[in-house]
Coordinates of C-alpha atoms in Angstrom, one line a residue:
M1 CA -60.1 88.6 100.6
N2 CA -62.9 90.5 102.3
V3 CA -65.8 89.7 100.0
T4 CA -68.4 91.3 102.3
A5 CA -66.6 94.6 102.2
A6 CA -66.0 94.4 98.4
L7 CA -69.7 93.9 97.8
S8 CA -70.8 96.5 100.2
S9 CA -71.7 99.0 97.4
D10 CA -71.9 99.1 93.6
R11 CA -69.3 101.7 93.4
L12 CA -66.7 99.8 95.4
C13 CA -67.5 96.5 93.6
A14 CA -67.2 98.2 90.2
S15 CA -63.9 99.7 91.2
L16 CA -62.5 96.3 92.2
T17 CA -64.0 94.1 89.6
G18 CA -65.7 96.1 86.9
L19 CA -69.1 94.7 87.9
R20 CA -72.0 95.9 90.0
V21 CA -72.9 93.8 93.0
R22 CA -75.9 92.2 91.3
E23 CA -73.8 91.4 88.2
F24 CA -71.1 89.8 90.4
E25 CA -73.7 87.7 92.3
D26 CA -75.3 86.5 89.1
L27 CA -71.9 85.1 88.0
V28 CA -71.3 83.1 91.2
P29 CA -73.4 80.0 90.4
Q30 CA -72.0 79.4 86.9
F31 CA -68.5 80.2 88.1
E32 CA -68.8 77.6 90.9
W33 CA -70.1 75.0 88.5
N34 CA -67.2 75.6 86.1
Y35 CA -64.7 75.6 88.9
N36 CA -65.8 72.2 90.2
A37 CA -65.8 70.9 86.6
H38 CA -62.3 72.2 86.2
L39 CA -61.1 70.4 89.3
H40 CA -62.7 67.2 88.1
E41 CA -61.0 67.5 84.7
R42 CA -57.6 68.0 86.4
K43 CA -58.1 65.1 88.8
P44 CA -60.8 62.7 87.5
D45 CA -59.8 60.1 90.1
R46 CA -60.0 62.5 93.0
K47 CA -61.1 60.7 96.2
R48 CA -61.0 63.7 98.6
K49 CA -64.2 65.8 98.7
I50 CA -63.8 69.1 96.9
G51 CA -63.0 71.7 99.5
G52 CA -61.2 69.2 101.7
G53 CA -57.5 69.4 102.7
R54 CA -55.7 72.5 103.9
D55 CA -57.5 75.8 104.4
S56 CA -57.2 77.9 101.3
H57 CA -56.5 81.6 101.2
L58 CA -59.5 81.8 98.9
E59 CA -61.9 79.6 100.7
S60 CA -65.2 80.6 99.1
V61 CA -66.3 80.7 95.5
E62 CA -67.0 84.4 95.9
A63 CA -63.5 85.0 97.1
K64 CA -62.1 83.1 94.1
L65 CA -64.3 85.1 91.7
L66 CA -63.3 88.4 93.4
F67 CA -59.6 87.5 93.2
V68 CA -59.6 86.8 89.4
L69 CA -61.9 89.7 88.5
F70 CA -59.7 92.0 90.6
Y71 CA -56.6 90.7 88.8
L72 CA -58.2 91.5 85.4
K73 CA -59.4 94.9 86.5
A74 CA -56.2 96.1 88.1
Y75 CA -53.7 94.0 86.3
P76 CA -51.1 94.1 89.2
T77 CA -47.8 92.3 89.2
Y78 CA -47.8 89.0 91.2
D79 CA -45.8 90.7 93.9
V80 CA -48.4 93.4 94.3
L81 CA -51.3 90.9 94.1
A82 CA -49.6 88.7 96.7
F83 CA -49.2 91.7 99.1
I84 CA -52.9 92.6 98.7
V85 CA -54.2 89.1 99.4
Q86 CA -51.5 88.3 101.9
F87 CA -49.9 85.2 100.5
H88 CA -46.8 84.3 98.5
R89 CA -46.4 85.5 94.9
T90 CA -46.0 81.9 93.8
R91 CA -49.5 81.1 95.2
A92 CA -50.8 84.3 93.6
C93 CA -49.5 83.1 90.2
Q94 CA -50.9 79.6 90.7
W95 CA -54.3 80.8 91.6
T96 CA -54.4 83.3 88.7
L97 CA -53.5 80.6 86.2
A98 CA -56.0 78.2 87.7
L99 CA -59.0 80.6 87.8
L100 CA -58.6 82.4 84.4
P101 CA -59.8 79.5 82.3
V102 CA -62.7 79.0 84.8
L103 CA -63.8 82.6 84.3
E104 CA -63.3 82.3 80.5
K105 CA -65.8 79.3 80.5
T106 CA -68.2 81.2 82.7
L107 CA -68.2 84.3 80.4
G108 CA -68.1 82.2 77.3
R109 CA -65.2 84.1 75.8
R110 CA -61.4 84.2 75.8
L111 CA -59.8 86.7 78.1
V112 CA -56.7 88.4 76.5
L113 CA -54.5 90.5 78.8
P114 CA -52.2 93.2 77.5
E115 CA -48.6 92.3 76.9
R116 CA -45.9 94.0 78.9
K117 CA -43.3 93.5 76.2
I118 CA -43.1 92.0 72.7
S119 CA -39.7 90.5 72.0
S120 CA -39.9 89.6 68.3
V121 CA -42.0 89.9 65.1
D122 CA -42.9 86.2 65.4
E123 CA -44.1 86.7 69.0
F124 CA -46.4 89.6 67.9
L125 CA -47.8 87.5 65.0
A126 CA -48.4 84.5 67.3
K127 CA -50.3 86.6 69.8
F128 CA -52.1 88.9 67.4
P129 CA -52.3 87.2 64.0
R130 CA -55.1 89.2 62.5
I131 CA -54.0 92.7 63.6
K132 CA -53.4 95.0 60.6
D133 CA -53.4 98.4 62.4
V134 CA -52.3 99.5 65.9
F135 CA -52.9 102.9 67.5
G136 CA -50.3 104.1 70.0
D137 CA -50.4 106.9 72.6
G138 CA -48.8 107.9 75.8
S139 CA -51.1 107.4 78.8
D140 CA -50.6 109.6 81.8
R141 CA -51.9 108.6 85.2
R142 CA -52.1 111.4 87.8
I143 CA -50.4 110.7 91.1
Q144 CA -50.1 112.5 94.5
R145 CA -47.4 115.2 94.5
P146 CA -44.2 113.6 96.0
K147 CA -42.7 115.1 99.1
S148 CA -39.1 114.9 97.8
P149 CA -38.1 117.8 95.5
K150 CA -36.1 115.4 93.4
R151 CA -39.1 113.1 93.0
Q152 CA -41.3 116.1 92.2
N153 CA -39.0 117.1 89.3
K154 CA -38.9 113.5 88.0
T155 CA -42.6 113.0 87.9
Y156 CA -43.8 116.4 86.8
S157 CA -45.4 116.5 83.4
G158 CA -45.1 119.9 81.7
K159 CA -47.8 118.9 79.2
K160 CA -50.3 117.9 81.9
K161 CA -49.2 120.5 84.4
T162 CA -49.2 117.9 87.2
H163 CA -47.3 114.9 88.6
T164 CA -47.9 111.7 86.7
R165 CA -46.7 108.3 85.8
K166 CA -46.7 107.4 82.1
Q167 CA -46.7 104.3 79.8
I168 CA -47.2 103.7 76.1
V169 CA -50.5 102.0 75.1
L170 CA -51.0 100.1 71.9
S171 CA -54.6 99.2 71.0
D172 CA -56.4 97.9 68.0
E173 CA -59.3 99.5 66.0
H174 CA -61.8 98.1 68.5
K175 CA -59.9 99.9 71.4
R176 CA -58.7 96.5 72.8
I177 CA -55.4 97.1 74.6
L178 CA -52.7 94.9 73.1
V179 CA -49.5 96.2 74.7
L180 CA -48.8 98.2 77.9
T181 CA -45.2 99.3 78.4
P182 CA -43.7 99.4 81.9
T183 CA -44.8 102.5 83.8
K184 CA -42.2 105.3 84.0
S185 CA -42.1 108.9 85.4
G186 CA -44.4 111.4 83.8
R187 CA -41.6 113.7 82.8
R188 CA -40.5 111.5 80.0
H189 CA -41.5 112.3 76.4
D190 CA -43.6 109.8 74.5
K191 CA -40.9 109.3 71.9
K192 CA -38.2 108.7 74.5
L193 CA -40.3 106.3 76.4
A194 CA -41.1 104.4 73.1
D195 CA -37.4 104.3 72.3
K196 CA -36.5 102.9 75.7
S197 CA -39.2 100.2 75.6
E198 CA -38.6 99.4 71.9
V199 CA -42.4 98.9 71.6
F200 CA -42.5 99.5 67.9
T201 CA -39.3 97.6 67.0
H202 CA -41.0 94.2 66.8
L203 CA -44.1 95.1 64.8
P204 CA -44.5 93.2 61.5
D205 CA -43.9 95.3 58.4
Q206 CA -47.5 94.8 57.3
V207 CA -48.9 96.3 60.5
T208 CA -49.5 100.0 60.4
A209 CA -48.8 102.1 63.5
W210 CA -51.0 105.2 63.8
L211 CA -49.4 107.7 66.2
D212 CA -49.6 111.4 67.1
T213 CA -47.0 114.1 66.8
G214 CA -45.5 113.2 70.1
F215 CA -43.8 110.3 68.3
V216 CA -42.0 112.2 65.5
G217 CA -38.7 110.5 64.8
I218 CA -39.9 107.0 65.8
Q219 CA -39.8 105.9 62.2
K220 CA -36.4 104.4 62.8
Q221 CA -38.1 101.7 64.9
H222 CA -40.7 100.8 62.3
L223 CA -41.1 101.8 58.7
N224 CA -44.9 101.5 58.5
I225 CA -45.8 104.4 60.7
L226 CA -48.3 107.2 60.0
I227 CA -48.0 110.5 62.0
P228 CA -49.9 113.7 61.2
K229 CA -47.7 116.4 59.7
K230 CA -47.0 119.3 62.0
R231 CA -46.7 122.9 60.9
S232 CA -43.5 124.7 61.8
R233 CA -42.6 128.4 62.2
G234 CA -42.9 130.1 58.8
R235 CA -44.1 126.9 57.1
P236 CA -47.9 126.3 57.4
L237 CA -49.5 123.1 56.3
S238 CA -50.6 122.8 52.7
E239 CA -54.2 121.8 51.8
E240 CA -52.8 118.3 50.9
D241 CA -51.1 118.0 54.3
K242 CA -54.4 118.9 56.0
T243 CA -56.3 116.4 54.0
E244 CA -53.8 113.6 54.9
N245 CA -54.0 114.5 58.5
R246 CA -57.7 114.0 58.5

């Protein structure tokens, strides 16, 4: 990874890592110490000097820190990450798993990445045991207009009046992202995307899902769902409905 280019400006560094150049540089010494300690813990009887052996794709400490921070900032798949750093996806996975605990020790806190899919109630409880409320919404990301008319039609969001990609985001009351569904074309309605991904199916009964009116009808997936009431033609909202919506 081209560390020099990445640290050439605060704007670029923040785009890649979420940190300004000075903040990145301040992390390096402690990250290096924790990385060496991590290697020693894994192989206490190591005879070869740290840094010896085959050339690594991430030779410097700065490159390793840039790699793991970029992974957390962009959250790419291992195939995409491997393409960017120019080595096999298996190595991308191995480096990520090796460097995440080092960064956690450096920052002094646990790093929790969003889940792509929750497959059961037990899995949700195991990953988020203290969660009582989740807040769901469809997140649109604007993209360049496709050249193909077919692709244009598929990605055009009538609500946003532009071409987008969309996914469902579940977060907690502190705005920490818990679940990100796979990204789909922006034309899809929030409710249909939620049905396809079954994102609410495996929520525990005691967890309340707070959603907007784009998810009307999703109650079949999860009983404990709160959605604001929507007025219809000839049937305005009562004062009680308005109070509940607030």
